[in-house]
Amino acid sequence: MPADAAARISALRQSIAEHNRRYYLEDSPSISDAEFDALFAELQRLEEQHPQLRTADSPTQRVGAPPAHAFAPLAHRVPMLSLNNAFDEDEVRAFDRRARDKLDVDQITYFCEPKFDGLAINLVYENGWFKRGATRGDGYRGEDVSANLRTIRTLPLKLAAAPNLAPNLLEVRGEVLMLKKDFAALNRRHQENEGRAFVNARNAAAGALRQLDPKLTAARPLTFFAYGIGAAEGIGLPTTQCALLDLLASMQFPVAAQRERVVGVDSLLAYHSKMAAQRAELPFDIDGVVYKINDFAQQQALGYVSRAPRFAVAHKYPAEQAITKVLDIVVQVGRTGTLTPVAKLHPVFVGGVTVTKATLHNEDEVRRKDVRPGDTVIVRRAGDVIPEVVSVDITKRQDGREFVMPAACPVCGSKVERIAGEAASRCSGNLVCPAQRKQAILHFASRRAMDIEGLGEKLVDQLVATGAVKTPADLYALNMATLIALDRMAEKSAQNLIDAVGKSKTPSLPRFFHALGIFGVGEEVARILAQYFGNVDAFLAADWETLIEEKKAIQKENTKRTKSGAEKLPVPLPGVGKEIVESIGAFLSQAANREVITQLRDRGVRIDAHSSGRISQSEQALAGTTFVLTGTLPTLTREDVKARIIAAGGKVAGSVSHKTNFVVAGADAGSKLDLARELEVPILDEDTLLKIIGGEQSA
Ligand code: IVH
């Protein structure tokens, strides 16, 4: 039994080490946290049952020390120095030039490493075992945080070298840090429990390492990366930094995968750019890169100035996060009408630029982060992304009011709608909102809407900038004089535009509905609307709230009927969701939008479901729609109905199938009606059919 236990214990220890490596170093865990905890618990249980099998390097021995009252001071055998910084290319070139001059060489081989944004630590190994470790402190003596360091799962408790080959003494130096993913999780908990967030992973790591109770440190997962050594006795050392890191890696110390040996100063700068591009995706924070002369003999020849080596330099990146104050929260309206809350900030230098505002994305985000005017916040700007507010320090809150999304658009005063299930709030003044003007006009004129040839972005820019066009209706009031006054507009092109506008005056009903630019109303929905309403007046007269209620009630009823196997009822506006119906309702609730439609008609736009002329077959109201007739209709004969459907571009088939779009049913309908119900084909009566075809379809 103990033999079995010993084998299992050894397998568990190996497996735990492997999963730690995958999680912390490769960023690719293959088991869940719960599964990991189960392995760990099993090992603990076995070691309890067989105490003789417990060893000091078992992962269970990482948390054991009782809470301390304070950290004891610990002197470093070899001082822990710091690095000089370089902030730009010139400073890096100057560093390289000085080193080449002093060494009297043409070119230097360097070793490049990420500059980890964590805390410098010295680990002391005696005869192959981890004995103690300390923070950098003042460089000569730091604080003994051994008990906390033991909790770091990637920190070897025993050197991987064979015991008889282990050095009597080895000091390994590196950085303790918290991975971004662990920081995010910890910060979420911290914000919930304490109402405040850590500024960054570095501060969180520092807090974790300075816990007097190692159990608390263990609950805030840290990791470690080695980048050098201090004192060493009884070990033959390599002659280059490159070989040293390979040696440390072979002893199971985590070392940066992003390390690189390069030649010449240009390669240093290339490394800096390459890491900058990777920075946002790295699993840990870096605040720069470090260049070290690779050869230790050359390092020694260069020596030190005051407390920093001449053979190494840190090439820094601008900080990605900063603390500042929210002056105000304003709402911006985008070109498609989306309202975005934006925090106006006290100017702060972050990510290499001065930032004065940061996006708060949407109403839910403001609520979630609870950002208020006057708050002290952490702002983040990484790479090219828009600056954003990460979190609020509510302990510094004065008296800021909670943010509420305005009910009216701050630009045009139209109603603000928030579509169910979506985070975005939108201005419903599509046709009249100055913020949406350009977009609305471009969309209105586009090829698949009103198709006004030659009305491109540059021209719309000018028309809007000069105030000649404020709404799509103004396009139909343009005259030669206004157009010729524009930049690069000759008489001929002005005339062409006027002709193109004139030609667009007889759109099909679906094109017209699409051109209005109502959120959610694309070509397909526009076609369904045209079929359902048949003309603009019916569309304008619709009671959208009732329609939503009706749709809801029928859908609910149909769900019941599906369960009981009963016939389903036809749904009004089939395929158009409640959200879109709400959006149309909001659009039409704005008198200003309706006014534009009236103006369009006043200025000669004739919207006609049947209009021939430039309307092709495929754009007719019933294009691509197949009907099946059954039963006797109240006023029309079968032949009549058939002729009307065909005139509107539709087809009439003899039998119901999945391809049937609608069944038109009258009195004494037969099996076709039953089949239509079974296949859930919408069923129309004569009245509705006529509406769809457009009885009085001209606008
Ligand atoms: S080498 C003589 N390599 O940067 C000092 N330091 O400003 C040798 N750091 O205190 C340090 N990543 O905490 C070195 N790859 C790296 C580093 C690194 C981060 C930190 C370290 C040090 C500080 C120096």
PDB file of C-alpha atoms and ligand atoms in Angstrom, residues 79-85 112-121 136 174-175 226-228 241 245 287-290 292 304 307-309 311-312 314 316, ligand 1:
ATOM      1  CA  PRO A  79      23.791  44.279  -3.956  1.00  0.00           C
ATOM      2  CA  MET A  80      20.692  44.485  -6.141  1.00  0.00           C
ATOM      3  CA  LEU A  81      21.278  47.429  -8.433  1.00  0.00           C
ATOM      4  CA  SER A  82      18.949  49.180 -10.795  1.00  0.00           C
ATOM      5  CA  LEU A  83      19.045  49.957 -14.509  1.00  0.00           C
ATOM      6  CA  ASN A  84      19.471  53.221 -16.346  1.00  0.00           C
ATOM      7  CA  ASN A  85      16.533  54.101 -18.546  1.00  0.00           C
ATOM      8  CA  CYS A 112      17.163  41.362 -25.160  1.00  0.00           C
ATOM      9  CA  GLU A 113      14.504  40.604 -22.548  1.00  0.00           C
ATOM     10  CA  PRO A 114      11.102  41.965 -21.605  1.00  0.00           C
ATOM     11  CA  LYS A 115      11.226  44.383 -18.688  1.00  0.00           C
ATOM     12  CA  PHE A 116       8.720  42.763 -16.352  1.00  0.00           C
ATOM     13  CA  ASP A 117       6.538  45.213 -14.483  1.00  0.00           C
ATOM     14  CA  GLY A 118       6.664  43.506 -11.118  1.00  0.00           C
ATOM     15  CA  LEU A 119       8.878  43.384  -8.047  1.00  0.00           C
ATOM     16  CA  ALA A 120      12.560  42.478  -7.966  1.00  0.00           C
ATOM     17  CA  ILE A 121      13.279  39.455  -5.782  1.00  0.00           C
ATOM     18  CA  ARG A 136      15.085  44.418  -3.305  1.00  0.00           C
ATOM     19  CA  GLY A 174      14.035  37.908 -11.086  1.00  0.00           C
ATOM     20  CA  GLU A 175      10.659  39.483 -10.919  1.00  0.00           C
ATOM     21  CA  ALA A 226      14.189  34.744 -13.531  1.00  0.00           C
ATOM     22  CA  TYR A 227      16.527  37.160 -15.346  1.00  0.00           C
ATOM     23  CA  GLY A 228      19.872  36.814 -13.576  1.00  0.00           C
ATOM     24  CA  GLN A 241      23.622  36.035 -20.421  1.00  0.00           C
ATOM     25  CA  LEU A 245      19.126  32.004 -18.872  1.00  0.00           C
ATOM     26  CA  ASP A 287       6.999  48.535 -18.910  1.00  0.00           C
ATOM     27  CA  GLY A 288       9.823  48.266 -21.425  1.00  0.00           C
ATOM     28  CA  VAL A 289      12.539  45.972 -22.697  1.00  0.00           C
ATOM     29  CA  VAL A 290      16.020  45.415 -21.270  1.00  0.00           C
ATOM     30  CA  LYS A 292      22.173  43.526 -21.812  1.00  0.00           C
ATOM     31  CA  TYR A 304      29.180  50.191 -13.114  1.00  0.00           C
ATOM     32  CA  ARG A 307      24.297  52.096  -8.786  1.00  0.00           C
ATOM     33  CA  ALA A 308      23.629  51.012 -12.365  1.00  0.00           C
ATOM     34  CA  PRO A 309      25.578  48.873 -14.811  1.00  0.00           C
ATOM     35  CA  PHE A 311      26.436  47.127 -19.780  1.00  0.00           C
ATOM     36  CA  ALA A 312      22.658  47.171 -19.635  1.00  0.00           C
ATOM     37  CA  ALA A 314      16.044  49.586 -19.878  1.00  0.00           C
ATOM     38  CA  LYS A 316      10.914  52.002 -21.557  1.00  0.00           C
TER      39      LYS A 316
HETATM   40  S1  IVH B   1      18.298  43.089 -14.947  1.00  0.00           S
HETATM   41  C1  IVH B   1      21.623  45.606 -12.382  1.00  0.00           C
HETATM   42  N1  IVH B   1      16.311  42.247 -16.355  1.00  0.00           N
HETATM   43  O1  IVH B   1      14.010  46.435 -13.578  1.00  0.00           O
HETATM   44  C2  IVH B   1      20.172  45.393 -12.455  1.00  0.00           C
HETATM   45  N2  IVH B   1      15.864  43.733 -14.583  1.00  0.00           N
HETATM   46  O2  IVH B   1      15.343  49.156 -13.126  1.00  0.00           O
HETATM   47  C3  IVH B   1      19.857  44.173 -13.244  1.00  0.00           C
HETATM   48  N3  IVH B   1      13.475  44.249 -14.309  1.00  0.00           N
HETATM   49  O3  IVH B   1      15.099  46.183 -10.284  1.00  0.00           O
HETATM   50  C4  IVH B   1      18.422  44.053 -13.523  1.00  0.00           C
HETATM   51  N4  IVH B   1      12.751  42.968 -15.933  1.00  0.00           N
HETATM   52  O4  IVH B   1      13.195  44.687 -10.979  1.00  0.00           O
HETATM   53  C5  IVH B   1      16.684  43.025 -15.343  1.00  0.00           C
HETATM   54  N5  IVH B   1      14.634  41.369 -17.701  1.00  0.00           N
HETATM   55  C6  IVH B   1      15.006  42.136 -16.676  1.00  0.00           C
HETATM   56  C7  IVH B   1      14.085  42.866 -15.908  1.00  0.00           C
HETATM   57  C8  IVH B   1      14.558  43.670 -14.872  1.00  0.00           C
HETATM   58  C9  IVH B   1      12.410  43.803 -14.976  1.00  0.00           C
HETATM   59  C10 IVH B   1      13.431  45.219 -13.200  1.00  0.00           C
HETATM   60  C11 IVH B   1      14.162  44.768 -11.972  1.00  0.00           C
HETATM   61  C12 IVH B   1      15.094  45.858 -11.643  1.00  0.00           C
HETATM   62  C13 IVH B   1      14.598  47.000 -12.443  1.00  0.00           C
HETATM   63  C14 IVH B   1      15.752  47.874 -12.840  1.00  0.00           C
END
